[in-house]
């Protein structure tokens, strides 16, 4: 008790603060989400995500090398699919010569030690912008799972280290594990988006891939709330994460990040696998917008939020700030 105990003794200067710091960050805590475009020498900035680009494969490979040199050891990749390749089946998703498969092969050839986790969901390939196959006015769960298995196996064949199902279909982790094992890919892991909420924070991401739900000449859900989680729910997130671990997930993810740190801690306490947190596009965009107006300090807010995500229980943080933060940490 005071005056024998004074908490400020451990805050006197940065050297003391660093000695007793409970949580630390390093570049290996980060995964960088990357957007891939068709063509060569293509680099297009996403207007709602300053500093983030859609890159062609050649420039993606160069960026991956830079990331690896900074100490970042994982990338999560998404593709911008041409409109003429989209349909309701998503069949382009398992084309062995598709943009995703070409990208995986190119990254692994140029930087074999970089961990590649391609996204597994049909929304970039869907004419309706949904994560699965539309039937009878809704996203059909089991036929979508069949498509996701084909997609994941094609990623493994291209050299992916993990597959990252973000679709939120019931039972898809079990089906993916069975499909990968049957194809001989026992060592390809699954990082499951277990607690993915139906969030308004995804807007800039959907701009990047043109993957928002679209109006159509058939009945389709107007949003993704029939498969993504209700943001009012907490216990449901624990249940979903436990189910995915039972089905064979090697990692589970909570998405979004900062607004869901209570969920991160709950899931971390409940599972015995690493927990990934997606620091999503809307969270990134808000900081960038405020920093551009001089309302916030970009670097300080960036590092504070990343530290808080790690403190809440994240083993890995998927963040658009990964490169910026790694550079800052190197200094």
Tab-separated table of C-alpha atoms in Angstrom:
chain	number	residue	atom	x	y	z
A	1	UNK	CA	0.000	0.000	0.000
A	2	UNK	CA	1.051	3.605	-0.532
A	3	UNK	CA	3.628	4.966	0.311
A	4	UNK	CA	5.506	1.647	0.446
A	5	UNK	CA	4.166	0.706	-2.981
A	6	UNK	CA	4.473	3.254	-5.767
A	7	UNK	CA	3.467	2.091	-9.238
A	8	UNK	CA	5.300	4.981	-10.838
A	9	UNK	CA	8.691	3.503	-9.853
A	10	UNK	CA	8.294	1.111	-12.777
A	11	UNK	CA	7.502	3.973	-15.179
A	12	UNK	CA	10.396	6.355	-14.423
A	13	UNK	CA	12.074	6.048	-17.837
A	14	UNK	CA	11.916	4.018	-21.048
A	15	UNK	CA	14.639	1.608	-19.940
A	16	UNK	CA	12.666	0.594	-16.856
A	17	UNK	CA	9.397	0.504	-18.801
A	18	UNK	CA	10.970	-1.818	-21.382
A	19	UNK	CA	12.264	-4.143	-18.641
A	20	UNK	CA	8.783	-4.761	-17.229
A	21	UNK	CA	6.766	-4.534	-20.452
A	22	UNK	CA	4.302	-7.426	-20.566
A	23	UNK	CA	3.630	-7.442	-24.306
A	24	UNK	CA	6.036	-6.924	-27.186
A	25	UNK	CA	5.702	-6.694	-30.961
A	26	UNK	CA	7.989	-7.960	-33.697
A	27	UNK	CA	7.638	-8.155	-37.497
A	28	UNK	CA	7.069	-11.906	-37.197
A	29	UNK	CA	3.784	-11.130	-35.395
A	30	UNK	CA	2.352	-9.722	-38.638
A	31	UNK	CA	0.755	-11.122	-41.756
A	32	UNK	CA	0.305	-8.790	-44.720
A	33	UNK	CA	-2.897	-9.014	-46.794
A	34	UNK	CA	-2.114	-8.568	-50.497
A	35	UNK	CA	-4.388	-7.871	-53.476
A	36	UNK	CA	-3.431	-9.364	-56.834
A	37	UNK	CA	-4.368	-7.974	-60.261
A	38	UNK	CA	-4.064	-9.328	-63.791
A	39	UNK	CA	-1.322	-8.058	-66.108
A	40	UNK	CA	2.295	-6.981	-65.739
A	41	UNK	CA	3.832	-3.977	-63.996
A	42	UNK	CA	0.413	-3.110	-62.549
A	43	UNK	CA	0.238	-1.129	-59.305
A	44	UNK	CA	-3.086	0.564	-58.564
A	45	UNK	CA	-3.727	2.280	-55.241
A	46	UNK	CA	-7.045	1.503	-53.568
A	47	UNK	CA	-8.666	4.920	-52.971
A	48	UNK	CA	-10.252	3.992	-49.633
A	49	UNK	CA	-6.993	2.413	-48.383
A	50	UNK	CA	-4.137	4.906	-48.884
A	51	UNK	CA	-0.814	3.125	-49.289
A	52	UNK	CA	-2.381	-0.229	-50.202
A	53	UNK	CA	-2.289	-1.418	-53.804
A	54	UNK	CA	-3.526	-4.048	-56.189
A	55	UNK	CA	-0.377	-5.418	-57.774
A	56	UNK	CA	0.292	-7.730	-60.691
A	57	UNK	CA	2.165	-10.937	-59.917
A	58	UNK	CA	5.591	-9.571	-60.881
A	59	UNK	CA	5.301	-6.599	-58.539
A	60	UNK	CA	3.721	-8.756	-55.841
A	61	UNK	CA	6.808	-10.957	-55.846
A	62	UNK	CA	9.067	-7.931	-55.428
A	63	UNK	CA	6.935	-6.706	-52.523
A	64	UNK	CA	7.045	-10.148	-50.883
A	65	UNK	CA	10.842	-10.096	-50.978
A	66	UNK	CA	10.846	-6.709	-49.244
A	67	UNK	CA	8.422	-7.959	-46.614
A	68	UNK	CA	10.576	-10.997	-45.918
A	69	UNK	CA	13.682	-8.820	-45.543
A	70	UNK	CA	11.774	-6.785	-42.939
A	71	UNK	CA	11.074	-9.918	-40.911
A	72	UNK	CA	7.454	-10.522	-41.981
A	73	UNK	CA	6.907	-14.228	-42.481
A	74	UNK	CA	3.333	-14.585	-43.779
A	75	UNK	CA	1.104	-13.123	-46.484
A	76	UNK	CA	-2.638	-13.543	-46.939
A	77	UNK	CA	-3.514	-13.181	-50.630
A	78	UNK	CA	-6.682	-12.161	-52.470
A	79	UNK	CA	-7.283	-11.840	-56.200
A	80	UNK	CA	-9.212	-9.287	-58.280
A	81	UNK	CA	-10.967	-11.525	-60.795
A	82	UNK	CA	-12.042	-10.330	-64.230
A	83	UNK	CA	-15.817	-9.975	-64.606
A	84	UNK	CA	-15.941	-12.399	-67.532
A	85	UNK	CA	-14.587	-15.177	-65.264
A	86	UNK	CA	-17.307	-14.808	-62.629
A	87	UNK	CA	-20.381	-17.027	-62.401
A	88	UNK	CA	-22.529	-18.653	-59.712
A	89	UNK	CA	-20.416	-21.809	-59.418
A	90	UNK	CA	-17.095	-20.112	-58.702
A	91	UNK	CA	-15.327	-22.617	-60.941
A	92	UNK	CA	-12.520	-20.174	-61.748
A	93	UNK	CA	-11.502	-20.536	-58.080
A	94	UNK	CA	-9.975	-23.978	-58.756
A	95	UNK	CA	-8.548	-23.267	-62.198
A	96	UNK	CA	-4.947	-24.596	-61.947
A	97	UNK	CA	-3.835	-21.676	-64.102
A	98	UNK	CA	-5.987	-19.109	-62.327
A	99	UNK	CA	-4.619	-15.853	-60.973
A	100	UNK	CA	-4.494	-17.155	-57.397
A	101	UNK	CA	-2.693	-20.352	-58.339
A	102	UNK	CA	-0.169	-18.486	-60.498
A	103	UNK	CA	0.471	-16.059	-57.646
A	104	UNK	CA	1.082	-18.809	-55.098
A	105	UNK	CA	3.584	-20.532	-57.397
A	106	UNK	CA	5.407	-17.273	-58.148
A	107	UNK	CA	5.731	-16.284	-54.482
A	108	UNK	CA	6.952	-19.715	-53.387
A	109	UNK	CA	9.467	-19.833	-56.258
A	110	UNK	CA	10.890	-16.410	-55.407
A	111	UNK	CA	10.702	-16.600	-51.608
A	112	UNK	CA	10.226	-20.223	-50.498
A	113	UNK	CA	10.285	-19.447	-46.768
A	114	UNK	CA	7.431	-16.942	-46.946
A	115	UNK	CA	4.272	-18.558	-45.567
A	116	UNK	CA	1.469	-18.160	-48.112
A	117	UNK	CA	-2.135	-18.293	-46.893
A	118	UNK	CA	-4.551	-17.809	-49.808
A	119	UNK	CA	-8.133	-16.806	-49.116
A	120	UNK	CA	-10.724	-19.560	-49.567
A	121	UNK	CA	-14.133	-18.075	-50.379
A	122	UNK	CA	-16.145	-17.668	-53.554
A	123	UNK	CA	-17.046	-13.963	-53.337
A	124	UNK	CA	-14.242	-12.755	-55.685
A	125	UNK	CA	-15.481	-15.311	-58.245
A	126	UNK	CA	-19.232	-14.841	-57.766
A	127	UNK	CA	-21.415	-12.788	-60.089
A	128	UNK	CA	-23.508	-12.063	-57.000
A	129	UNK	CA	-20.656	-11.030	-54.659
A	130	UNK	CA	-21.480	-13.716	-52.119
A	131	UNK	CA	-19.152	-16.200	-50.440
A	132	UNK	CA	-20.980	-19.199	-51.842
A	133	UNK	CA	-23.327	-20.619	-54.452
A	134	UNK	CA	-26.770	-19.029	-54.645
A	135	UNK	CA	-29.769	-21.390	-54.722
A	136	UNK	CA	-33.375	-20.768	-53.713
A	137	UNK	CA	-32.617	-17.198	-52.692
A	138	UNK	CA	-29.823	-17.988	-50.234
A	139	UNK	CA	-26.201	-19.135	-50.078
A	140	UNK	CA	-26.335	-22.913	-50.217
A	141	UNK	CA	-24.077	-24.354	-47.545
A	142	UNK	CA	-23.171	-27.874	-48.643
A	143	UNK	CA	-22.677	-27.304	-52.376
A	144	UNK	CA	-20.505	-24.313	-51.448
A	145	UNK	CA	-18.395	-26.597	-49.261
A	146	UNK	CA	-17.871	-28.902	-52.239
A	147	UNK	CA	-16.564	-25.937	-54.232
A	148	UNK	CA	-14.342	-24.770	-51.369
A	149	UNK	CA	-12.669	-28.181	-51.174
A	150	UNK	CA	-11.763	-27.994	-54.870
A	151	UNK	CA	-10.460	-24.476	-54.333
A	152	UNK	CA	-8.336	-25.406	-51.299
A	153	UNK	CA	-6.826	-28.464	-52.987
A	154	UNK	CA	-5.881	-26.343	-56.005
A	155	UNK	CA	-4.149	-23.897	-53.650
A	156	UNK	CA	-2.243	-26.741	-52.017
A	157	UNK	CA	-1.206	-28.073	-55.405
A	158	UNK	CA	0.156	-24.620	-56.250
A	159	UNK	CA	2.271	-24.618	-53.066
A	160	UNK	CA	0.187	-22.904	-50.358
A	161	UNK	CA	1.360	-23.509	-46.792
A	162	UNK	CA	-2.071	-22.863	-45.260
A	163	UNK	CA	-5.527	-22.321	-46.667
A	164	UNK	CA	-7.635	-19.612	-45.084
A	165	UNK	CA	-11.402	-20.231	-45.361
A	166	UNK	CA	-13.208	-16.934	-44.800
A	167	UNK	CA	-16.656	-18.012	-46.015
A	168	UNK	CA	-18.312	-18.997	-42.701
A	169	UNK	CA	-20.118	-22.037	-44.120
A	170	UNK	CA	-21.041	-24.672	-41.544
A	171	UNK	CA	-18.756	-27.716	-41.544
A	172	UNK	CA	-16.323	-26.404	-44.107
A	173	UNK	CA	-13.220	-26.917	-41.957
A	174	UNK	CA	-13.920	-30.638	-41.637
A	175	UNK	CA	-14.593	-30.925	-45.360
A	176	UNK	CA	-11.395	-29.021	-46.181
A	177	UNK	CA	-9.318	-31.193	-43.856
A	178	UNK	CA	-10.754	-34.354	-45.350
A	179	UNK	CA	-10.247	-33.057	-48.887
A	180	UNK	CA	-6.668	-31.945	-48.325
A	181	UNK	CA	-5.753	-35.224	-46.634
A	182	UNK	CA	-7.368	-37.293	-49.380
A	183	UNK	CA	-5.277	-35.386	-51.926
A	184	UNK	CA	-2.089	-36.081	-49.942
A	185	UNK	CA	-1.677	-32.607	-48.426
A	186	UNK	CA	-1.506	-33.646	-44.779
A	187	UNK	CA	0.929	-30.856	-43.914
A	188	UNK	CA	-1.043	-28.020	-45.469
A	189	UNK	CA	-2.642	-26.190	-42.548
A	190	UNK	CA	-6.011	-24.521	-42.120
A	191	UNK	CA	-6.321	-21.039	-40.669
A	192	UNK	CA	-10.054	-20.724	-40.212
A	193	UNK	CA	-11.948	-17.448	-40.034
A	194	UNK	CA	-13.907	-18.859	-37.117
A	195	UNK	CA	-15.465	-15.721	-35.636
A	196	UNK	CA	-16.050	-13.519	-38.668
A	197	UNK	CA	-18.671	-10.926	-37.908
A	198	UNK	CA	-21.082	-9.257	-40.332
A	199	UNK	CA	-19.295	-5.946	-39.940
A	200	UNK	CA	-19.478	-2.538	-41.595
A	201	UNK	CA	-15.690	-2.319	-41.239
A	202	UNK	CA	-15.135	-4.330	-44.461
A	203	UNK	CA	-16.133	-1.606	-46.927
A	204	UNK	CA	-12.670	-0.675	-48.272
A	205	UNK	CA	-11.760	-4.357	-48.699
A	206	UNK	CA	-14.848	-4.906	-50.838
A	207	UNK	CA	-13.837	-1.887	-52.915
A	208	UNK	CA	-10.469	-3.529	-53.491
A	209	UNK	CA	-11.951	-6.765	-54.847
A	210	UNK	CA	-15.395	-5.650	-55.999
A	211	UNK	CA	-16.770	-8.379	-53.741
A	212	UNK	CA	-19.788	-6.684	-52.165
A	213	UNK	CA	-23.211	-8.330	-52.657
A	214	UNK	CA	-24.823	-7.198	-55.916
A	215	UNK	CA	-28.316	-6.784	-57.195
A	216	UNK	CA	-29.277	-9.579	-59.567
A	217	UNK	CA	-32.010	-10.958	-61.790
A	218	UNK	CA	-32.598	-13.718	-59.227
A	219	UNK	CA	-33.373	-13.507	-55.529
A	220	UNK	CA	-30.142	-13.128	-53.530
A	221	UNK	CA	-29.469	-12.034	-49.942
A	222	UNK	CA	-28.909	-8.275	-49.759
A	223	UNK	CA	-26.063	-8.758	-47.260
A	224	UNK	CA	-23.958	-11.505	-45.675
A	225	UNK	CA	-25.798	-11.777	-42.371
A	226	UNK	CA	-27.127	-15.290	-43.023
A	227	UNK	CA	-23.593	-16.685	-42.736
A	228	UNK	CA	-21.394	-14.060	-41.038
A	229	UNK	CA	-21.956	-13.584	-37.312
A	230	UNK	CA	-24.207	-11.092	-35.525
A	231	UNK	CA	-21.956	-8.527	-33.851
A	232	UNK	CA	-24.170	-8.589	-30.756
A	233	UNK	CA	-23.021	-12.135	-29.944
A	234	UNK	CA	-20.103	-13.299	-27.809
A	235	UNK	CA	-20.803	-16.919	-26.816
A	236	UNK	CA	-21.427	-17.792	-30.453
A	237	UNK	CA	-17.830	-16.853	-31.286
A	238	UNK	CA	-16.472	-19.282	-28.704
A	239	UNK	CA	-18.731	-22.025	-30.017
A	240	UNK	CA	-17.678	-21.439	-33.628
A	241	UNK	CA	-13.984	-21.449	-32.714
A	242	UNK	CA	-14.291	-24.670	-30.704
A	243	UNK	CA	-16.175	-26.352	-33.533
A	244	UNK	CA	-13.462	-25.377	-36.023
A	245	UNK	CA	-10.712	-26.751	-33.786
A	246	UNK	CA	-12.639	-30.012	-33.435
A	247	UNK	CA	-12.976	-30.146	-37.230
A	248	UNK	CA	-9.214	-29.755	-37.720
A	249	UNK	CA	-8.359	-26.048	-37.785
A	250	UNK	CA	-4.700	-25.367	-36.980
A	251	UNK	CA	-5.374	-21.688	-36.273
A	252	UNK	CA	-8.566	-19.725	-35.697
A	253	UNK	CA	-9.263	-16.112	-36.559
A	254	UNK	CA	-11.319	-13.305	-35.063
A	255	UNK	CA	-12.392	-10.600	-37.527
A	256	UNK	CA	-12.534	-7.533	-37.177
A	257	UNK	CA	-9.881	-6.569	-34.657
A	258	UNK	CA	-9.945	-3.477	-32.447
A	259	UNK	CA	-13.716	-3.388	-31.939
A	260	UNK	CA	-13.688	-7.087	-31.010
A	261	UNK	CA	-10.843	-7.428	-28.497
A	262	UNK	CA	-13.222	-8.897	-25.913
A	263	UNK	CA	-13.906	-11.713	-28.397
A	264	UNK	CA	-10.180	-12.207	-29.016
A	265	UNK	CA	-9.572	-12.772	-25.307
A	266	UNK	CA	-12.589	-15.072	-24.941
A	267	UNK	CA	-11.492	-17.198	-27.894
A	268	UNK	CA	-7.862	-17.233	-26.706
A	269	UNK	CA	-8.994	-18.552	-23.330
A	270	UNK	CA	-11.158	-21.238	-24.930
A	271	UNK	CA	-8.930	-22.833	-27.586
A	272	UNK	CA	-5.544	-24.529	-27.605
A	273	UNK	CA	-4.423	-23.338	-31.048
A	274	UNK	CA	-2.951	-20.000	-32.167
A	275	UNK	CA	-5.426	-17.147	-32.541
A	276	UNK	CA	-5.112	-14.810	-35.525
A	277	UNK	CA	-6.752	-11.385	-35.530
A	278	UNK	CA	-7.625	-9.485	-38.709
A	279	UNK	CA	-7.061	-5.745	-38.264
A	280	UNK	CA	-9.431	-4.971	-41.099
A	281	UNK	CA	-9.627	-2.450	-43.906
A	282	UNK	CA	-12.107	-0.102	-42.232
A	283	UNK	CA	-9.955	0.096	-39.109
A	284	UNK	CA	-6.958	0.909	-41.305
A	285	UNK	CA	-8.880	3.476	-43.365
A	286	UNK	CA	-10.153	5.348	-40.299
A	287	UNK	CA	-6.626	5.845	-38.969
A	288	UNK	CA	-5.337	6.959	-42.355
A	289	UNK	CA	-8.194	9.431	-42.826
A	290	UNK	CA	-7.741	10.937	-39.366
A	291	UNK	CA	-3.961	11.123	-39.794
A	292	UNK	CA	-4.292	12.874	-43.151
A	293	UNK	CA	-6.353	15.564	-41.413
A	294	UNK	CA	-3.830	15.909	-38.595
A	295	UNK	CA	-6.301	14.634	-36.005
A	296	UNK	CA	-4.222	11.594	-35.009
A	297	UNK	CA	-0.566	10.561	-35.183
A	298	UNK	CA	-0.481	7.670	-37.671
A	299	UNK	CA	2.541	5.871	-36.229
A	300	UNK	CA	1.525	6.196	-32.594
A	301	UNK	CA	-2.057	5.029	-33.176
A	302	UNK	CA	-0.864	2.221	-35.444
A	303	UNK	CA	1.540	0.835	-32.852
A	304	UNK	CA	-0.929	1.278	-29.990
A	305	UNK	CA	-3.650	-0.639	-31.797
A	306	UNK	CA	-1.307	-3.446	-32.860
A	307	UNK	CA	0.036	-3.751	-29.320
A	308	UNK	CA	-3.504	-3.893	-27.929
A	309	UNK	CA	-4.446	-6.657	-30.357
A	310	UNK	CA	-1.379	-8.647	-29.310
A	311	UNK	CA	-2.118	-7.979	-25.618
A	312	UNK	CA	-5.661	-9.271	-26.069
A	313	UNK	CA	-4.277	-12.651	-27.131
A	314	UNK	CA	-3.339	-12.595	-30.810
A	315	UNK	CA	-0.579	-14.942	-31.908
A	316	UNK	CA	-0.628	-13.437	-35.405
A	317	UNK	CA	-2.062	-10.134	-36.662
A	318	UNK	CA	-3.212	-9.798	-40.251
A	319	UNK	CA	-2.887	-6.073	-40.843
A	320	UNK	CA	-2.466	-3.578	-43.668
A	321	UNK	CA	-0.035	-1.799	-41.351
A	322	UNK	CA	2.349	-4.788	-41.376
A	323	UNK	CA	5.018	-3.220	-43.578
A	324	UNK	CA	4.817	0.223	-41.931
A	325	UNK	CA	4.986	-1.294	-38.462
A	326	UNK	CA	7.887	-3.579	-39.375
A	327	UNK	CA	9.878	-0.633	-40.715
A	328	UNK	CA	9.190	1.319	-37.534
A	329	UNK	CA	10.193	-1.609	-35.343
A	330	UNK	CA	13.435	-2.027	-37.304
A	331	UNK	CA	14.322	1.563	-36.411
